[in-house]
Coordinates of C-alpha atoms and ligand atoms in Angstrom, one line a residue:
M170 CA -36.5 3.6 28.8
N171 CA -33.4 4.5 26.5
S172 CA -30.1 6.8 27.0
P173 CA -31.1 10.5 27.6
S174 CA -30.2 12.0 25.1
L175 CA -26.1 14.0 24.6
D176 CA -28.5 17.2 22.7
R177 CA -29.9 18.2 26.2
L178 CA -26.9 17.0 28.4
C179 CA -25.8 20.5 30.1
I180 CA -23.2 20.8 33.2
H181 CA -23.3 23.4 35.7
S182 CA -20.4 25.3 35.3
I183 CA -19.6 25.1 39.1
T184 CA -19.5 21.0 38.9
T185 CA -15.5 21.4 37.6
K186 CA -14.7 24.1 40.2
P187 CA -11.6 23.5 39.4
W188 CA -11.6 25.4 35.9
S189 CA -12.6 28.7 34.8
L190 CA -15.0 30.0 33.3
Y191 CA -12.8 29.6 30.0
E192 CA -11.2 26.7 30.5
A193 CA -14.7 24.6 31.2
V194 CA -16.3 25.8 27.5
P195 CA -14.6 25.2 24.8
R196 CA -13.7 21.4 27.1
Y197 CA -17.4 21.2 27.7
A198 CA -18.5 21.7 23.6
A199 CA -15.2 19.6 22.3
V200 CA -16.9 16.2 24.6
G201 CA -20.2 17.4 22.9
V202 CA -22.3 19.0 25.8
K203 CA -24.5 20.9 24.9
G204 CA -25.7 23.7 27.5
I205 CA -24.2 25.2 31.0
T206 CA -26.3 27.0 33.6
V207 CA -23.2 29.5 35.2
W208 CA -22.6 30.1 38.5
R209 CA -22.4 33.4 39.0
Q210 CA -18.9 33.5 40.8
A211 CA -17.9 32.2 38.0
L212 CA -18.9 35.4 36.0
E213 CA -17.3 37.7 38.8
G214 CA -14.9 39.7 37.5
R215 CA -16.4 39.4 33.9
D216 CA -18.7 41.4 31.4
P217 CA -21.5 38.5 31.5
R218 CA -22.1 40.1 28.2
G219 CA -18.6 38.9 26.5
A220 CA -19.0 35.7 29.2
G221 CA -22.0 35.1 27.3
A222 CA -20.6 35.5 23.2
F223 CA -17.8 33.3 24.3
I224 CA -20.2 30.8 26.0
R225 CA -22.7 30.9 22.5
D226 CA -19.5 31.1 20.0
H227 CA -18.4 28.1 21.2
G228 CA -21.7 26.6 19.7
L229 CA -23.4 25.9 23.6
S230 CA -26.9 27.1 25.1
I231 CA -27.0 29.6 28.7
V232 CA -29.5 26.9 30.3
S233 CA -29.8 29.9 33.4
L234 CA -27.3 31.8 35.7
C235 CA -27.3 30.6 39.8
R236 CA -28.1 32.1 41.7
G237 CA -30.8 34.4 43.3
G238 CA -32.9 33.7 46.2
F239 CA -31.5 34.1 49.8
F240 CA -34.6 36.6 50.3
P241 CA -35.6 36.3 54.0
A242 CA -33.7 38.3 56.5
L243 CA -34.5 39.3 60.5
T244 CA -34.7 42.9 59.0
P245 CA -36.4 45.1 56.3
A246 CA -34.2 46.6 55.6
D247 CA -32.0 43.0 54.9
R248 CA -35.0 42.2 53.2
L249 CA -34.9 44.5 50.5
K250 CA -31.3 44.2 50.6
A251 CA -31.9 41.3 49.2
I252 CA -34.8 42.5 46.1
D253 CA -32.1 44.8 45.5
E254 CA -29.0 41.4 45.3
N255 CA -31.8 39.9 42.3
R256 CA -33.0 42.7 40.5
R257 CA -28.7 42.9 39.7
C258 CA -28.7 38.9 39.3
I259 CA -31.9 39.2 37.2
D260 CA -30.1 42.4 34.9
E261 CA -26.5 39.3 34.9
A262 CA -29.1 37.2 33.0
A263 CA -30.2 39.6 30.6
A264 CA -27.1 40.1 30.0
L265 CA -25.4 37.0 29.8
G266 CA -28.2 35.2 27.5
A267 CA -29.7 33.5 30.3
P268 CA -32.9 32.9 30.7
L269 CA -33.8 31.9 34.1
I270 CA -32.5 32.4 37.3
V271 CA -32.4 29.3 39.5
L272 CA -33.9 30.7 43.2
V273 CA -31.9 29.0 45.9
C274 CA -35.3 31.4 48.4
G275 CA -33.2 31.2 52.0
A276 CA -34.3 30.8 55.7
V277 CA -32.8 32.4 58.6
P278 CA -31.7 30.4 61.6
G279 CA -34.2 31.2 64.8
Q280 CA -37.1 31.9 62.5
S281 CA -40.1 30.2 61.7
L282 CA -40.2 28.5 58.5
D283 CA -43.6 30.1 57.4
E284 CA -41.9 34.1 57.8
S285 CA -39.2 32.6 55.6
R286 CA -42.3 31.7 53.2
R287 CA -44.1 34.3 53.7
Q288 CA -41.1 37.0 53.0
I289 CA -39.9 34.3 50.1
T290 CA -42.8 35.1 48.1
E291 CA -42.2 38.7 48.7
G292 CA -39.9 39.6 47.5
I293 CA -40.6 37.3 44.8
A294 CA -43.2 39.1 43.7
A295 CA -41.3 42.5 44.2
V296 CA -38.7 41.5 40.9
L297 CA -40.7 39.7 39.1
P298 CA -41.8 43.1 37.1
H299 CA -38.1 43.6 36.5
A300 CA -37.9 39.7 35.9
A301 CA -40.7 40.2 33.1
A302 CA -38.9 43.6 31.5
A303 CA -35.4 41.7 31.1
G304 CA -37.6 38.7 30.2
V305 CA -35.4 36.1 31.9
K306 CA -37.4 34.0 33.9
L307 CA -37.2 33.0 37.9
A308 CA -37.1 29.3 38.9
I309 CA -38.2 28.1 42.4
E310 CA -35.7 25.1 44.0
P311 CA -36.9 23.1 46.3
L312 CA -34.3 22.5 49.0
H313 CA -33.7 18.7 50.9
P314 CA -35.1 19.6 54.4
M315 CA -31.8 19.1 56.1
Y316 CA -31.0 22.9 54.7
A317 CA -34.1 23.5 56.4
A318 CA -32.7 26.3 58.5
D319 CA -29.9 28.7 56.7
R320 CA -31.1 28.0 53.0
S321 CA -34.4 27.1 52.4
A322 CA -38.1 27.2 54.3
V323 CA -39.3 26.4 49.8
N324 CA -38.2 21.7 51.0
T325 CA -41.5 20.2 48.8
M326 CA -42.7 20.3 45.6
A327 CA -45.7 21.1 46.9
Q328 CA -44.2 24.2 49.1
A329 CA -43.1 25.9 45.4
R330 CA -46.2 24.7 44.0
A331 CA -48.4 27.1 46.2
M332 CA -45.5 30.1 45.8
C333 CA -46.4 29.7 41.8
T334 CA -50.0 29.6 42.6
A335 CA -50.3 32.7 45.5
L336 CA -47.6 34.7 42.6
N337 CA -50.0 33.0 39.7
S338 CA -46.7 35.0 36.5
P339 CA -45.5 33.2 33.6
W340 CA -42.6 34.2 35.1
V341 CA -42.2 32.1 38.0
G342 CA -41.7 28.0 37.6
I343 CA -39.5 25.5 39.6
A344 CA -36.7 23.7 39.2
V345 CA -36.4 20.2 40.4
D346 CA -33.0 18.7 41.9
V347 CA -33.2 15.4 41.5
Y348 CA -31.2 15.6 44.9
H349 CA -34.0 17.5 46.8
V350 CA -36.5 15.1 46.0
W351 CA -36.1 11.9 45.1
W352 CA -37.8 11.5 48.5
D353 CA -40.9 12.8 48.7
P354 CA -43.3 10.3 48.4
D355 CA -45.4 13.0 46.2
L356 CA -42.7 13.4 43.8
E357 CA -44.5 11.9 40.6
A358 CA -47.7 13.5 41.1
E359 CA -46.2 17.2 41.6
I360 CA -43.9 17.0 38.8
K361 CA -47.6 15.9 37.0
L362 CA -48.9 18.9 38.4
A363 CA -45.9 21.4 37.2
G364 CA -46.9 19.9 33.9
R365 CA -49.9 20.7 33.3
N366 CA -49.4 24.0 35.7
G367 CA -46.2 25.2 32.9
T368 CA -43.9 25.1 35.5
L369 CA -41.6 22.7 35.3
A370 CA -39.1 25.5 34.5
A371 CA -35.8 22.7 34.7
F372 CA -34.5 19.8 35.4
H373 CA -30.4 18.6 37.8
V374 CA -29.4 15.7 37.9
C375 CA -26.6 13.9 40.0
D376 CA -26.5 11.5 43.0
W377 CA -27.5 10.9 46.8
V378 CA -24.4 8.7 48.7
F379 CA -24.5 7.6 51.7
P380 CA -22.4 7.7 54.3
F381 CA -22.0 11.9 53.1
A382 CA -18.6 13.1 54.8
D383 CA -20.8 16.8 54.3
M384 CA -23.8 18.4 53.7
L385 CA -23.4 20.3 50.7
N386 CA -20.1 19.6 48.9
D387 CA -20.5 15.6 49.3
R388 CA -23.1 15.0 46.0
G389 CA -22.0 12.1 44.3
L390 CA -21.5 10.9 39.8
M391 CA -24.8 10.2 39.3
G392 CA -25.0 5.8 39.3
E393 CA -22.6 7.0 42.5
G394 CA -25.8 6.7 44.9
C395 CA -29.1 5.8 45.5
I396 CA -31.4 8.0 43.2
D397 CA -33.7 6.5 40.3
I398 CA -32.5 9.7 38.4
R399 CA -33.0 8.1 35.5
T400 CA -37.6 7.3 36.6
I401 CA -37.5 10.8 38.0
R402 CA -36.2 11.8 34.5
G403 CA -39.1 9.6 32.9
W404 CA -41.6 11.8 34.9
V405 CA -40.2 14.6 34.4
E406 CA -41.2 14.0 30.5
A407 CA -44.2 12.5 30.9
A408 CA -44.9 15.8 32.9
G409 CA -44.4 17.3 28.8
F410 CA -39.8 18.9 29.7
T411 CA -38.0 19.2 27.0
G412 CA -35.5 21.5 28.5
F413 CA -32.5 20.5 29.5
N414 CA -30.6 17.7 31.6
E415 CA -28.4 19.8 33.9
V416 CA -25.4 17.7 35.7
E417 CA -25.3 19.9 39.1
I418 CA -22.6 17.9 41.4
F419 CA -20.4 19.5 43.8
S420 CA -18.4 17.3 45.5
N421 CA -15.0 17.9 47.3
R422 CA -13.5 14.3 46.3
L423 CA -14.8 14.8 42.5
W424 CA -13.9 18.2 42.6
Q425 CA -9.9 17.1 44.0
T426 CA -9.7 14.2 40.8
D427 CA -8.2 15.5 37.6
Q428 CA -11.6 17.4 36.0
T429 CA -10.8 16.2 32.4
D430 CA -11.4 12.5 33.4
F431 CA -14.4 14.0 34.9
L432 CA -16.0 15.7 32.5
L433 CA -15.2 12.6 30.5
R434 CA -16.8 10.1 33.4
I435 CA -20.1 12.9 33.7
K436 CA -20.6 11.8 30.0
Q437 CA -20.6 8.0 30.7
A438 CA -22.1 8.9 33.9
Y439 CA -25.4 10.4 31.7
L440 CA -25.9 8.5 29.7
N441 CA -25.7 5.1 31.4
C442 CA -28.1 6.2 35.1
T443 CA -28.9 9.4 33.8
Ligands
ZN289 ZN1 -29.8 22.4 41.2

C-alpha cells in the first residue's frame, strides 16, 4: 500500500494540547493538514459558531466534535442529565459546523456491562431525533477492553455493530480507532461489515507503545508501537471509507516536546507509517 494522501490528514486538537484551538488551526494549515477534529474543552468559553468560521477561513475541514457519550449512570436522574448533555453537544456540533460527534459511550464501575450497554442504546435512541434534526451523525467508538470498567462498555466492533443494528438509523455509525481495536481477531471482517452496512463513520490513528506509563495518556506516534496501521487503513479503504485519517494522540511525553517539531513529526509519521 502507498502512503496516505495528505488531503485526508486530520488532526485532533487534543493531539497538540498545549496549543489553544486558535494557535493550532493556522499551524496545522501551514504544514498542509486538511482537517481538524475539535475537542470540546478547546471550545470552552468560546462561541462555537465563531470557532467554526475561524477554522473554515483557514481552509480546514471540520471532521468531528469529540466527544459525547457517557450515557450509563446508577440513577435515572443522572442518565437524564447525560442525555441533556449530549443534546447540548449536538447543538455545539451544529453551531461549529461539525457533521459528526464521536461517542465515548460510558460505563459505571460495579454496574454490569450488559446493563451499561442497555443504557447506552437507550441514551443514543433518546438523542437521535435531536441529532437528525441538527444534521449531526453520532459515531459509536468501541474502546479497548482496558477501559471497560469506567469509560466504555462498548469494547468491540461487533458490540458497536449490534447497537447500530438495534438503533437502525442513518444518523448512527462507528468510529474505528486503531488504538482500541487493533488486537481484535475479527477486525478485518467487522470493518468489511461496517462498510457494507454504511456505518463506517470515522478512522482514528496513533500507536500502541509498550510498556506504557499511563493507561490514557501514553499513546504513541504512528510507527512508535506495534499496530499495523497501514494494513488496517487498507481494510478501511477496501470497505469503501473515503473520509479523513484522523491523528489522535494523548501523550504526556509528546505534549512536553516542542509542539512545532511534534507537528512535523506527525506529518512524517503519517506519510511513513499510516
Ligand atoms: Zn479515537
